[in-house]
Amino acid sequence: MDLSTLVQHIINGISLGSLYALIAIGYTMVYGILLLINFAHGDIFMMAGYFMIFSVINFGLPFFIAIPLVLILTVLLGIILERTAYRPLRNAPRMSIMISAIGASYFLENLATYLFTGVPKRYPEITWLTKIVTFGDVSFQVVTIITPIVTMILLFGLMTLVNKTKVGMAMRAASKDYEAARLMGIKINWIIGITFVIGSFLAAIGSILWGSKYPSVYPLVGMMPGLKCFIAAVFGGIGNIPGAVLGGLTLGLGEALLVAFIPSMTGYRDAFAFILLIIILIVKPNGLLGEKVTDKV
Amino acid sequence: MEKKLSNKIKNICTIILVILSIFILFLFDREIIGDAYLRRILNLSAIYAIISVSMNLVNGFTGLFSLGQAGFVAIGAFSVAVFTVPEKYIQSIFYIKPMAPWLVEMRLPFVVALLIGGLIAGILAFLIGYPILRLKSDYLAIATLGFSEIIRIVLTNMQTITNGALGINRIPPMRSMFIPFGIAVICIGMMVLLINSSYGRAFKAIREDNIAAESMGINLALHKNLSFAISAFFSAIAGGLYAALLTTVDPKQFYFTFTYNFLLIIVFGGIGSVTGSVIASFVVTYGLEWLRIFDEPLIIGGVTIPFFRAGLRMVIFSLLLMIIVLFFRKGLMGNKEFSWDGIYNFLLRIKISIKQKRYDKMRVYVRKPLKNKGGDK
C-alpha cells in the first residue's frame, strides 16, 4: 500500500470517527445524568434525515432556512420523546425504563416505515459540502474535512458549557448524585430536558454531515450508527464527553484501517465495533477515560 | 380469604385439561377444524412460547437484562437448515460457493440437528457468559445485543457453511402439529422444573439481591452462566423448529429487532411468570395477525379512510408495547403462575362480587323511599 492510499484511509477514518463522536456525545450526556441508554437516539438521527428531505425536496425550501428548521424539529422531537417515554418512568425500575427506550426506538422506526415507506430516499445535495477536493493523489469531499472541524468546535463549545456555566454545573451535579442535586434545588426535569435538547441538536448536525457523505435515508438508517456510537461512548468511558470523542475516533479509524489492511475482513466490519465493545468491557469496564466507581452495598 | 381445592379435584381438572387440549390439537392436526393459516399461527405461537419462556428465564427469573436471544435462535435455525437440507438440493442452493464437502456428507435426522444446534448455542453462551455476565444492567444488555449481532455477522460471512446472505431454503417441513407442540411442552416443562428446583431458587435470589445471594453461598458466576446457557439451549431448539416451520432461513431474519418481539411478549405476560409468557406468546402472535386489518385499506360507505395502509400494524404494535410499559408495568400475570387454586379463587371472587352487587341494588331500593320521606318534612 502506498502512502497516499494510507493517508486517504486515515482521513476517511478520522472523518467517520468524528461523526461517530458527535452522536456519541448525545448518548454519553443522557447516560451521565439518567444512567440510561437512550436507545432511540439513532432514530432521532434518522428522523432528522427525513426532516431535511421533506423540507428541501418536498417543500422546496432553501438550505439557509431548511437547516435551522431541521435543527429545531429534531430538538422538538427529542423533547417530546423525553416527555412521553422517559419522564413518566423516572422512579420505575431500571428494566422498565430500558424497555420503554427500546419501545420508543421501535415506535419511531415503524412510524417512519409507515409514513415514508421503507424505500431509501435520496438526501438533498448540499453542493459546497459534497464538492471534491484533490491534493496530489489524495482526493476527498469537503465534508470529510469539515466534519472533524465541526466536531472540534462543538466539543469545545460543549466543554465550556459544562465546565463554565451555571447550567453545566447543574448538569455535573445531577450526574454525580441525582437525589442530592434535587435536594439542593436543582430542577432535575429541566436539566434532563436540556440534556436531551443538546443530544438531539448534535444528532441533527451529525445527520446533515452523514447525509452529505452517504446520501440515502431509510427507516433503519439510524440503527447501526446508533449502536456504534453507543459503543464509542462506552469505549471512552460513558458519561465523559472527551471520552466519547476519543471513542468515536478510535472506532472510525479502526474500521477504516481494518478495511484498508485486511480487505478480506470487510464483511466483518460491523462486527469490529461489537468485538471492541466486549473486549473493552472485559478489560476496563469503565472505559478508557471513565471514572473509577466503587460498588455500594 | 384464599381457599384451597383438594388435590383430588386438582388432579382431575389437570387430566381433563390435558385430554381436552390433546383432542383439540388432534382436530387441528387432522384438518377437521381450522385452516392452514390458523395452523401456522398456532405452530408459530408454540415456538415463540419456548423462546419467550427461555428469555424470561434469564430476564425475569435471574434478573439479567439480556437482549441476545436472536443470535441463539439463529444458531438453532441454521443448524437445522445446514444438517437437514436434502442432498439433492444442496448444489442448487449453494450456487455461488459450494458447501464444504465434509458437511455435504453429514445429513442428520431432524431431532439430532435440533439437539446439535441447542448444544452449540448452549456451549457458546456458557463460554461467552464468563466475561459478559459480570457486567451490570445496561452494559449487559448492550453486550448481549452485540454478541447476537456478531453471531449474525459471522453467519452471513461463512459462505461455505451457511450460504451467506442468501440463506438456505427447501428445509424439509414438519409434518405434524404434534412436533412443535410436543417439543414446546417438553422444553417449557423442563424449564418449569428447573425454576422450581434449588437452582431456580438460586436464580431468584440473584434477581432479588446479588450481594445477599453471594453472601448466602450462591456461586454467582456459575448460576448466571447456567441460566444464560440453558436459555440459549432452548432458544436454539426453538430456532430449529422455526427453520423447519418456515422451510427457509437467512441471516436477515435474525436482526436484533427480532429479539424485541420476545421482549414485548415477556413484558406483556409479566416478567417473571412462565404462564404469562406462554399466554402472551399466543395472544401476541395471534394479535399481530389480527392487526393485519390495519394494513389493508379500509372503506366505509365508499370512502377510503386514508390512515389504513401498509405499516400501520407495526406502528400500533410498538405503541402497544409503550402503553404496556408505561401504564401496565406488571403485565398480564405479574410474577404469578397458573394454578387451579388461583382460578378457583378468581371465580369465587366474581361470584361474591355479583352477590354484592345484587345486595347493593336491593339496599338502594329499600333506602330510597326512606330518604324521600325525610325530604317531605
XYZ file of C-alpha atoms in Angstrom:
674
model
C 0.000 0.000 0.000
C 1.463 3.352 -0.963
C 1.489 6.398 1.227
C -1.273 8.346 -0.478
C -3.751 5.463 -0.124
C -2.876 5.191 3.541
C -3.364 8.938 4.036
C -6.676 8.671 2.239
C -7.828 5.892 4.543
C -6.679 7.744 7.640
C -8.502 10.909 6.583
C -11.665 8.918 5.921
C -11.290 7.186 9.263
C -10.893 10.437 11.164
C -13.881 11.925 9.391
C -16.070 8.902 10.137
C -14.731 8.863 13.672
C -15.674 12.474 14.322
C -19.156 11.741 13.029
C -19.427 8.871 15.477
C -18.093 11.187 18.157
C -20.803 13.785 17.514
C -23.574 11.270 18.016
C -21.769 9.542 20.874
C -21.769 12.797 22.859
C -25.567 12.686 22.838
C -25.505 9.194 24.327
C -22.901 9.984 26.880
C -24.683 13.083 28.187
C -28.007 11.316 28.639
C -26.310 8.342 30.232
C -24.309 10.590 32.524
C -27.447 12.025 34.060
C -30.181 9.422 33.694
C -27.974 6.300 33.747
C -29.996 5.122 30.802
C -29.120 4.098 27.262
C -31.228 6.277 25.042
C -31.935 3.533 22.508
C -33.973 5.968 20.428
C -31.026 8.294 19.802
C -30.182 6.626 16.489
C -33.772 7.032 15.432
C -33.746 10.747 16.234
C -30.760 10.893 13.906
C -32.812 9.076 11.262
C -35.807 11.396 11.669
C -33.512 14.409 11.226
C -32.579 12.986 7.837
C -36.255 12.767 6.849
C -36.937 16.291 8.076
C -34.215 17.541 5.757
C -35.524 15.566 2.792
C -39.035 16.868 3.322
C -38.143 20.499 3.830
C -35.753 20.665 0.879
C -37.199 18.289 -1.692
C -40.923 18.287 -0.906
C -41.353 21.895 0.218
C -38.517 23.373 -1.833
C -37.031 25.419 0.999
C -33.525 26.850 0.506
C -30.808 25.436 2.736
C -30.365 28.506 4.944
C -33.980 28.041 6.075
C -34.086 24.261 5.910
C -31.055 23.610 8.118
C -32.264 25.685 11.114
C -35.738 24.197 10.630
C -34.322 20.672 10.757
C -32.366 21.512 13.903
C -35.490 22.909 15.591
C -37.699 19.981 14.579
C -35.164 17.429 15.765
C -34.767 19.163 19.098
C -38.551 19.228 19.462
C -38.669 15.516 18.736
C -36.073 14.931 21.417
C -38.100 16.889 23.958
C -41.326 15.067 23.077
C -39.548 11.752 23.392
C -38.229 12.639 26.813
C -41.643 13.785 27.974
C -43.584 10.768 26.795
C -41.205 7.839 27.086
C -38.815 8.707 29.885
C -40.388 11.169 32.286
C -43.352 9.023 33.376
C -40.926 6.292 34.384
C -38.496 8.445 36.348
C -38.851 6.342 39.503
C -39.551 2.977 37.877
C -37.126 0.037 37.965
C -34.236 0.146 35.512
C -35.591 -2.642 33.348
C -38.875 -0.823 32.684
C -37.072 2.329 31.599
C -34.858 0.370 29.229
C -37.844 -1.419 27.735
C -39.543 1.941 27.313
C -36.460 3.246 25.500
C -36.446 0.212 23.217
C -40.170 0.671 22.644
C -39.636 4.313 21.708
C -36.933 3.359 19.241
C -39.089 0.627 17.731
C -42.021 3.032 17.516
C -40.030 5.695 15.664
C -38.733 3.108 13.196
C -42.180 1.731 12.486
C -43.655 5.201 12.252
C -41.021 6.163 9.700
C -41.697 2.985 7.726
C -45.409 3.762 7.772
C -45.114 7.441 6.873
C -42.231 7.390 4.405
C -42.201 3.698 3.270
C -39.139 1.529 3.598
C -37.694 2.561 0.235
C -34.477 4.578 0.656
C -34.846 8.250 -0.207
C -32.090 10.389 -1.627
C -30.637 13.012 0.697
C -30.605 16.548 -0.810
C -27.154 17.502 -2.001
C -25.566 20.468 -0.270
C -23.283 21.327 -3.161
C -20.484 23.068 -1.298
C -20.221 20.165 1.131
C -20.072 17.453 -1.498
C -17.509 19.172 -3.748
C -14.426 17.050 -4.337
C -11.026 18.496 -3.455
C -7.746 16.963 -4.673
C -4.332 17.268 -3.068
C -1.791 15.358 -5.157
C -3.005 11.748 -5.174
C -5.394 12.225 -2.270
C -8.907 13.370 -3.044
C -11.907 13.754 -0.803
C -15.152 15.637 -0.373
C -15.205 18.905 1.528
C -17.487 17.296 4.114
C -14.713 14.860 5.040
C -12.543 17.747 6.195
C -15.389 19.827 7.606
C -16.639 17.046 9.896
C -13.656 16.901 12.281
C -13.577 20.709 12.419
C -17.275 20.925 13.265
C -16.854 18.219 15.887
C -13.931 20.032 17.492
C -15.794 23.352 17.582
C -18.877 21.740 19.102
C -16.745 19.813 21.574
C -15.095 22.983 22.830
C -18.434 24.774 22.977
C -19.896 21.934 24.959
C -16.928 21.710 27.317
C -17.277 25.415 28.094
C -20.984 24.958 28.648
C -20.468 22.063 31.004
C -17.454 23.450 32.882
C -18.051 27.184 32.955
C -21.773 27.903 33.064
C -24.424 27.507 35.702
C -26.412 25.027 33.604
C -23.250 22.985 33.196
C -22.677 22.995 36.908
C -26.237 21.772 37.480
C -25.642 19.035 34.918
C -22.471 17.906 36.606
C -24.224 17.915 39.956
C -27.106 15.865 38.570
C -24.764 13.312 37.063
C -22.858 12.924 40.323
C -25.857 12.432 42.551
C -29.318 12.816 41.213
C -31.179 12.930 44.530
C -28.738 15.228 46.265
C -28.870 17.623 43.328
C -32.645 17.697 43.603
C -32.387 18.468 47.303
C -30.022 21.340 46.521
C -32.773 22.979 44.488
C -31.703 21.959 41.004
C -34.694 21.463 38.736
C -33.903 17.933 37.599
C -36.597 17.762 34.923
C -35.320 20.937 33.375
C -31.723 19.753 33.337
C -32.712 16.448 31.768
C -34.691 18.382 29.169
C -31.609 20.481 28.337
C -29.547 17.320 28.009
C -31.987 15.889 25.511
C -32.017 19.190 23.624
C -28.230 19.164 23.282
C -28.171 15.495 22.345
C -30.808 15.913 19.636
C -29.098 19.032 18.342
C -25.840 17.135 17.912
C -27.691 14.225 16.315
C -29.250 16.640 13.804
C -25.867 18.125 12.886
C -24.443 14.628 12.651
C -27.293 13.663 10.357
C -26.597 16.572 7.994
C -22.918 15.622 7.767
C -23.747 11.936 7.449
C -26.337 12.624 4.750
C -23.837 14.590 2.690
C -21.470 11.647 2.864
C -23.858 8.722 2.482
C -26.834 10.278 0.681
C -29.536 7.719 1.375
C -32.104 7.698 4.160
C -34.318 4.763 5.138
C -36.136 3.924 8.388
C -33.385 1.695 9.769
C -30.535 4.028 8.812
C -30.035 5.179 12.391
C -29.698 1.748 13.875
C -26.121 0.796 13.131
C -24.675 4.292 13.655
C -26.719 4.491 16.845
C -25.316 1.249 18.225
C -21.780 2.024 17.131
C -21.903 5.457 18.685
C -23.090 3.955 21.913
C -20.121 1.626 21.759
C -17.881 4.621 21.126
C -19.314 6.283 24.217
C -18.717 3.165 26.312
C -15.216 2.791 24.909
C -14.179 6.269 26.015
C -15.886 5.956 29.363
C -19.565 6.662 29.421
C -20.657 9.970 30.927
C -17.381 11.537 29.838
C -17.546 13.948 26.880
C -13.873 13.886 25.757
C -14.072 10.132 26.217
C -16.921 9.955 23.702
C -14.797 11.833 21.169
C -11.823 9.571 21.802
C -14.053 6.512 21.454
C -15.614 7.796 18.244
C -12.237 8.479 16.678
C -10.862 5.090 17.707
C -13.866 3.328 16.266
C -13.858 5.275 12.994
C -10.113 4.895 12.451
C -10.216 1.243 13.460
C -12.952 0.458 10.965
C -11.263 2.341 8.137
C -7.891 0.692 8.792
C -9.430 -2.769 9.175
C -10.904 -2.436 5.707
C -7.680 -0.918 4.359
C -5.244 -3.519 5.695
C -7.330 -6.680 5.611
C -9.748 -6.338 2.680
C -10.935 -9.936 3.172
C -12.404 -8.914 6.534
C -14.682 -6.249 5.011
C -17.723 -8.382 5.783
C -16.821 -8.295 9.448
C -16.690 -4.505 9.520
C -19.804 -4.149 11.663
C -18.638 -6.894 13.993
C -15.455 -4.934 14.716
C -17.318 -2.425 16.890
C -19.016 -5.162 18.899
C -15.829 -7.113 19.431
C -14.158 -3.894 20.567
C -17.058 -3.345 22.964
C -16.839 -6.788 24.515
C -13.056 -6.519 24.880
C -13.190 -3.075 26.495
C -15.973 -4.132 28.841
C -13.926 -7.109 29.980
C -10.592 -5.316 30.312
C -11.702 -1.914 31.543
C -15.440 -1.829 32.281
C -15.470 1.917 32.922
C -13.941 2.773 29.571
C -10.615 4.382 28.769
C -11.246 7.740 30.428
C -14.070 6.640 32.711
C -14.128 7.394 36.382
C -13.417 4.756 38.906
C -16.645 3.718 40.564
C -16.758 1.705 43.740
C -19.646 -0.629 44.347
C -22.015 0.480 47.027
C -23.583 -2.269 49.073
C -59.764 -15.215 52.118
C -57.858 -17.700 49.969
C -59.485 -21.079 49.678
C -57.734 -24.220 48.531
C -59.023 -27.089 46.460
C -58.289 -30.657 47.407
C -55.558 -32.452 45.478
C -58.044 -34.901 44.030
C -60.082 -32.198 42.318
C -56.924 -30.518 41.036
C -55.653 -33.756 39.513
C -58.990 -34.392 37.837
C -59.023 -30.853 36.440
C -55.485 -31.272 35.125
C -56.262 -34.586 33.441
C -59.388 -33.159 31.831
C -57.444 -30.144 30.575
C -54.648 -32.299 29.120
C -57.050 -34.651 27.354
C -59.063 -31.726 26.051
C -56.023 -29.950 24.657
C -54.680 -33.123 23.036
C -58.107 -33.670 21.492
C -58.269 -30.095 20.148
C -54.747 -30.384 18.828
C -55.704 -33.668 17.169
C -58.681 -31.981 15.492
C -56.415 -29.228 14.202
C -53.782 -31.698 13.090
C -56.235 -33.809 11.104
C -57.563 -30.624 9.479
C -61.034 -31.219 10.881
C -61.193 -27.677 12.285
C -59.229 -24.580 11.302
C -57.310 -23.883 8.103
C -53.649 -23.889 7.079
C -53.247 -20.263 8.096
C -54.544 -20.815 11.618
C -52.412 -23.947 11.993
C -49.343 -21.979 11.014
C -50.110 -19.258 13.559
C -50.606 -21.860 16.277
C -47.318 -23.563 15.434
C -45.548 -20.230 15.444
C -47.088 -19.380 18.822
C -45.833 -22.642 20.302
C -42.321 -21.909 19.042
C -42.460 -18.334 20.287
C -43.592 -19.653 23.651
C -40.349 -21.643 24.004
C -38.240 -18.612 23.101
C -40.090 -16.247 25.404
C -40.047 -18.634 28.341
C -36.315 -19.138 27.888
C -35.772 -15.387 27.587
C -37.861 -14.953 30.712
C -35.610 -17.459 32.490
C -32.712 -15.021 32.109
C -34.514 -11.680 32.210
C -37.353 -12.438 34.583
C -36.028 -15.094 36.914
C -32.319 -14.334 37.083
C -32.757 -10.592 36.642
C -30.136 -10.233 33.890
C -31.246 -7.918 31.116
C -30.164 -9.896 28.075
C -31.019 -8.892 24.522
C -29.130 -11.674 22.772
C -31.925 -14.129 22.070
C -31.989 -13.542 18.305
C -28.420 -14.800 17.955
C -29.113 -18.086 19.704
C -32.309 -18.621 17.754
C -30.270 -18.048 14.607
C -27.736 -20.726 15.620
C -30.500 -23.285 16.096
C -32.231 -22.336 12.865
C -29.043 -22.589 10.831
C -28.047 -25.849 12.466
C -31.286 -27.466 11.335
C -31.013 -25.845 7.923
C -27.414 -26.947 7.334
C -27.823 -30.528 8.539
C -31.255 -31.431 7.215
C -31.418 -29.930 3.720
C -31.679 -32.923 1.348
C -28.508 -33.676 -0.557
C -30.175 -33.383 -3.962
C -30.947 -29.688 -3.428
C -27.585 -28.666 -1.982
C -25.940 -27.868 -5.285
C -28.749 -25.636 -6.492
C -28.919 -23.786 -3.173
C -25.180 -23.200 -2.814
C -24.684 -21.937 -6.341
C -22.228 -19.111 -5.567
C -19.822 -21.061 -3.398
C -20.338 -24.818 -2.924
C -20.964 -26.223 0.537
C -17.948 -27.604 2.369
C -17.638 -31.288 1.285
C -17.444 -32.713 4.827
C -20.771 -31.058 5.564
C -22.466 -32.385 2.454
C -21.929 -35.932 3.699
C -23.361 -35.061 7.107
C -27.113 -35.429 6.628
C -28.715 -35.858 10.062
C -32.211 -36.594 11.303
C -34.214 -33.571 12.422
C -34.053 -34.266 16.148
C -30.271 -34.725 16.112
C -29.786 -31.481 14.192
C -32.066 -29.764 16.701
C -30.012 -31.005 19.633
C -26.707 -30.109 17.961
C -27.941 -26.560 17.402
C -29.009 -26.364 21.034
C -25.678 -27.669 22.268
C -23.640 -25.274 20.099
C -25.677 -22.309 21.353
C -25.531 -23.504 24.955
C -21.771 -24.057 24.951
C -21.165 -20.742 23.200
C -23.364 -18.956 25.734
C -21.570 -20.669 28.592
C -18.164 -19.592 27.279
C -19.140 -16.011 26.495
C -21.081 -15.841 29.745
C -17.998 -15.826 31.943
C -16.734 -12.422 30.794
C -20.070 -10.863 29.782
C -22.238 -11.718 32.753
C -20.042 -9.798 35.171
C -21.458 -6.639 33.637
C -24.385 -4.742 35.057
C -27.800 -3.961 33.574
C -27.253 -1.587 30.635
C -23.805 -2.828 29.791
C -25.043 -6.381 29.883
C -27.928 -5.523 27.574
C -25.686 -3.884 25.024
C -23.009 -6.592 25.261
C -25.503 -9.416 24.710
C -27.059 -7.459 21.873
C -23.583 -7.011 20.410
C -22.898 -10.717 20.777
C -26.089 -11.585 18.947
C -25.077 -9.224 16.135
C -21.625 -10.848 15.978
C -23.287 -14.244 15.561
C -25.417 -12.866 12.757
C -22.436 -11.284 11.009
C -20.403 -14.490 11.311
C -23.308 -16.491 9.876
C -23.514 -14.029 6.983
C -19.822 -14.402 6.231
C -19.481 -18.193 6.474
C -20.388 -18.770 2.826
C -19.345 -22.408 2.565
C -21.391 -23.463 5.578
C -24.416 -21.192 5.764
C -24.604 -19.928 2.187
C -24.072 -16.367 3.453
C -26.657 -13.676 2.968
C -28.660 -15.815 0.520
C -29.708 -18.189 3.261
C -30.886 -21.753 2.870
C -34.296 -22.812 1.604
C -36.052 -26.116 0.962
C -35.622 -27.278 4.519
C -37.878 -30.306 4.982
C -41.052 -29.094 6.714
C -42.596 -30.534 9.867
C -45.377 -32.959 9.067
C -47.448 -32.803 12.229
C -48.519 -30.147 14.697
C -47.614 -32.531 17.492
C -43.897 -31.933 16.817
C -43.715 -28.228 17.708
C -46.326 -28.522 20.435
C -44.773 -31.656 21.888
C -41.293 -30.146 21.942
C -42.695 -26.919 23.395
C -44.375 -28.837 26.214
C -41.163 -30.776 26.941
C -38.962 -27.645 26.852
C -41.266 -25.492 28.942
C -41.836 -28.376 31.349
C -38.094 -28.766 31.820
C -37.698 -25.057 32.429
C -40.512 -25.075 34.981
C -38.857 -27.984 36.791
C -35.583 -26.061 36.754
C -37.200 -22.907 38.131
C -38.768 -24.851 40.998
C -35.533 -26.679 41.818
C -32.802 -25.395 44.111
C -31.103 -23.875 41.052
C -34.247 -21.913 40.295
C -34.395 -20.612 43.835
C -30.785 -19.522 43.499
C -31.671 -17.681 40.271
C -34.473 -15.846 42.032
C -32.164 -14.991 44.915
C -29.699 -13.473 42.434
C -32.528 -11.477 40.881
C -33.623 -10.073 44.237
C -30.190 -9.161 45.538
C -26.834 -10.021 44.020
C -24.766 -9.391 47.077
C -27.090 -11.024 49.575
C -27.242 -14.094 47.360
C -23.480 -14.266 47.166
C -23.080 -13.983 50.910
C -25.540 -16.868 51.316
C -23.050 -19.019 49.445
C -24.501 -18.952 45.940
C -21.837 -19.079 43.254
C -22.906 -16.020 41.243
C -20.841 -16.609 38.113
C -21.814 -20.274 37.829
C -25.532 -19.698 38.339
C -25.741 -16.709 35.995
C -23.874 -18.733 33.409
C -26.116 -21.738 33.832
C -29.225 -19.637 33.416
C -27.772 -17.955 30.329
C -26.602 -21.213 28.746
C -29.848 -23.095 29.411
C -31.810 -20.196 27.972
C -29.577 -20.232 24.891
C -30.003 -24.007 24.526
C -33.794 -23.852 24.499
C -33.871 -20.766 22.285
C -31.746 -22.589 19.744
C -34.084 -25.580 19.822
C -36.984 -23.229 19.165
C -34.889 -21.719 16.380
C -34.563 -25.150 14.773
C -38.325 -25.589 14.867
C -38.714 -22.109 13.420
C -36.478 -23.027 10.479
C -38.461 -26.191 9.822
C -41.741 -24.276 10.051
C -40.699 -21.582 7.578
C -38.606 -24.040 5.490
C -36.233 -21.179 4.749
C -33.691 -19.225 6.791
C -31.428 -16.287 6.099
C -29.384 -14.156 8.474
C -31.501 -11.036 7.932
C -34.410 -12.627 9.809
C -32.341 -12.594 12.968
C -31.551 -8.900 13.086
C -31.632 -7.780 16.700
C -35.121 -6.291 16.310
C -36.246 -9.933 16.255
C -35.490 -10.004 19.979
C -37.867 -7.083 20.540
C -40.848 -9.328 19.706
C -39.989 -11.575 22.612
C -39.307 -8.606 24.821
C -42.861 -7.465 24.127
C -44.173 -10.943 24.859
C -42.458 -11.255 28.225
C -43.360 -7.710 29.226
C -46.943 -8.313 28.199
C -47.147 -11.643 30.005
C -45.373 -10.396 33.083
C -41.644 -10.503 33.712
C -41.141 -13.474 35.979
C -44.127 -15.599 35.018
C -43.867 -18.698 32.819
C -47.630 -18.886 32.395
C -47.718 -15.237 31.432
C -45.096 -15.758 28.744
C -46.907 -18.740 27.279
C -50.272 -16.986 27.206
C -48.718 -13.811 25.838
C -46.971 -15.744 23.038
C -50.301 -16.957 21.771
C -52.093 -13.650 22.296
C -49.356 -11.530 20.719
C -48.746 -13.826 17.746
C -52.441 -14.068 17.027
C -52.901 -10.364 17.773
C -50.223 -9.432 15.278
C -52.107 -11.374 12.624
C -55.374 -9.831 13.715
C -53.806 -6.361 13.456
C -53.303 -7.046 9.747
C -56.701 -5.461 9.129
C -54.930 -2.166 9.764
C -52.572 -2.838 6.895
C -55.352 -3.159 4.370
C -57.241 -0.197 3.009
C -60.453 0.370 4.930
C -63.518 1.513 3.060
C -66.577 2.694 4.959
C -69.570 3.704 2.825
C -67.494 4.201 -0.304
C -64.981 6.497 1.446
C -61.446 5.193 1.822
C -60.083 6.009 5.265
C -56.634 7.424 4.492
C -54.735 6.127 7.557
C -55.112 2.472 6.725
C -52.155 1.328 4.662
C -49.161 -0.966 4.924
C -47.116 -0.347 8.053
C -49.827 0.883 10.386
C -49.929 -2.534 12.036
C -46.370 -2.264 13.310
C -46.943 1.315 14.484
C -49.852 0.111 16.596
C -47.813 -2.861 17.779
C -44.959 -0.679 19.029
C -47.431 1.783 20.528
C -48.938 -1.115 22.480
C -45.505 -2.018 23.811
C -45.070 1.565 25.027
C -48.524 1.649 26.617
C -47.935 -1.615 28.452
C -44.572 -0.448 29.765
C -45.849 2.970 30.768
C -49.171 2.040 32.324
C -49.369 -1.703 32.991
C -45.900 -2.418 34.200
C -46.869 -5.751 35.749
C -48.222 -7.196 32.542
C -50.839 -9.884 32.395
C -49.695 -12.065 35.273
C -47.085 -10.049 37.178
C -44.980 -12.800 38.653
C -47.871 -15.119 39.460
C -48.271 -18.561 37.940
C -51.210 -20.598 36.784
C -52.801 -22.719 39.492
C -56.188 -24.294 39.991
C -56.410 -22.559 43.366
C -55.892 -19.233 41.647
C -58.675 -19.913 39.156
C -60.979 -21.178 41.886
C -60.403 -18.080 43.988
C -60.848 -15.882 40.952
C -64.221 -17.477 40.202
C -65.160 -17.228 43.861
C -64.357 -13.544 43.900
C -66.518 -12.945 40.818
C -69.373 -14.844 42.456
C -69.053 -12.799 45.634
C -68.917 -9.518 43.747
C -72.051 -10.463 41.766
C -73.821 -11.253 45.037
C -72.579 -7.994 46.479
C -73.925 -6.058 43.533
C -77.345 -7.666 43.876
C -77.310 -6.864 47.557
C -76.303 -3.243 46.859
C -79.136 -2.899 44.382
C -81.633 -4.133 46.980
C -80.279 -1.745 49.595
C -80.641 1.186 47.259
C -84.171 0.076 46.534
C -85.031 -0.121 50.223
C -83.368 3.118 51.184
C -84.776 5.407 48.576
C -88.313 5.703 49.970
C -86.869 6.382 53.411
C -84.861 9.317 52.099
C -87.872 10.711 50.288
C -89.860 10.579 53.482
C -87.223 12.633 55.236
C -87.306 15.139 52.404
C -91.037 15.660 52.671
C -90.812 17.072 56.119
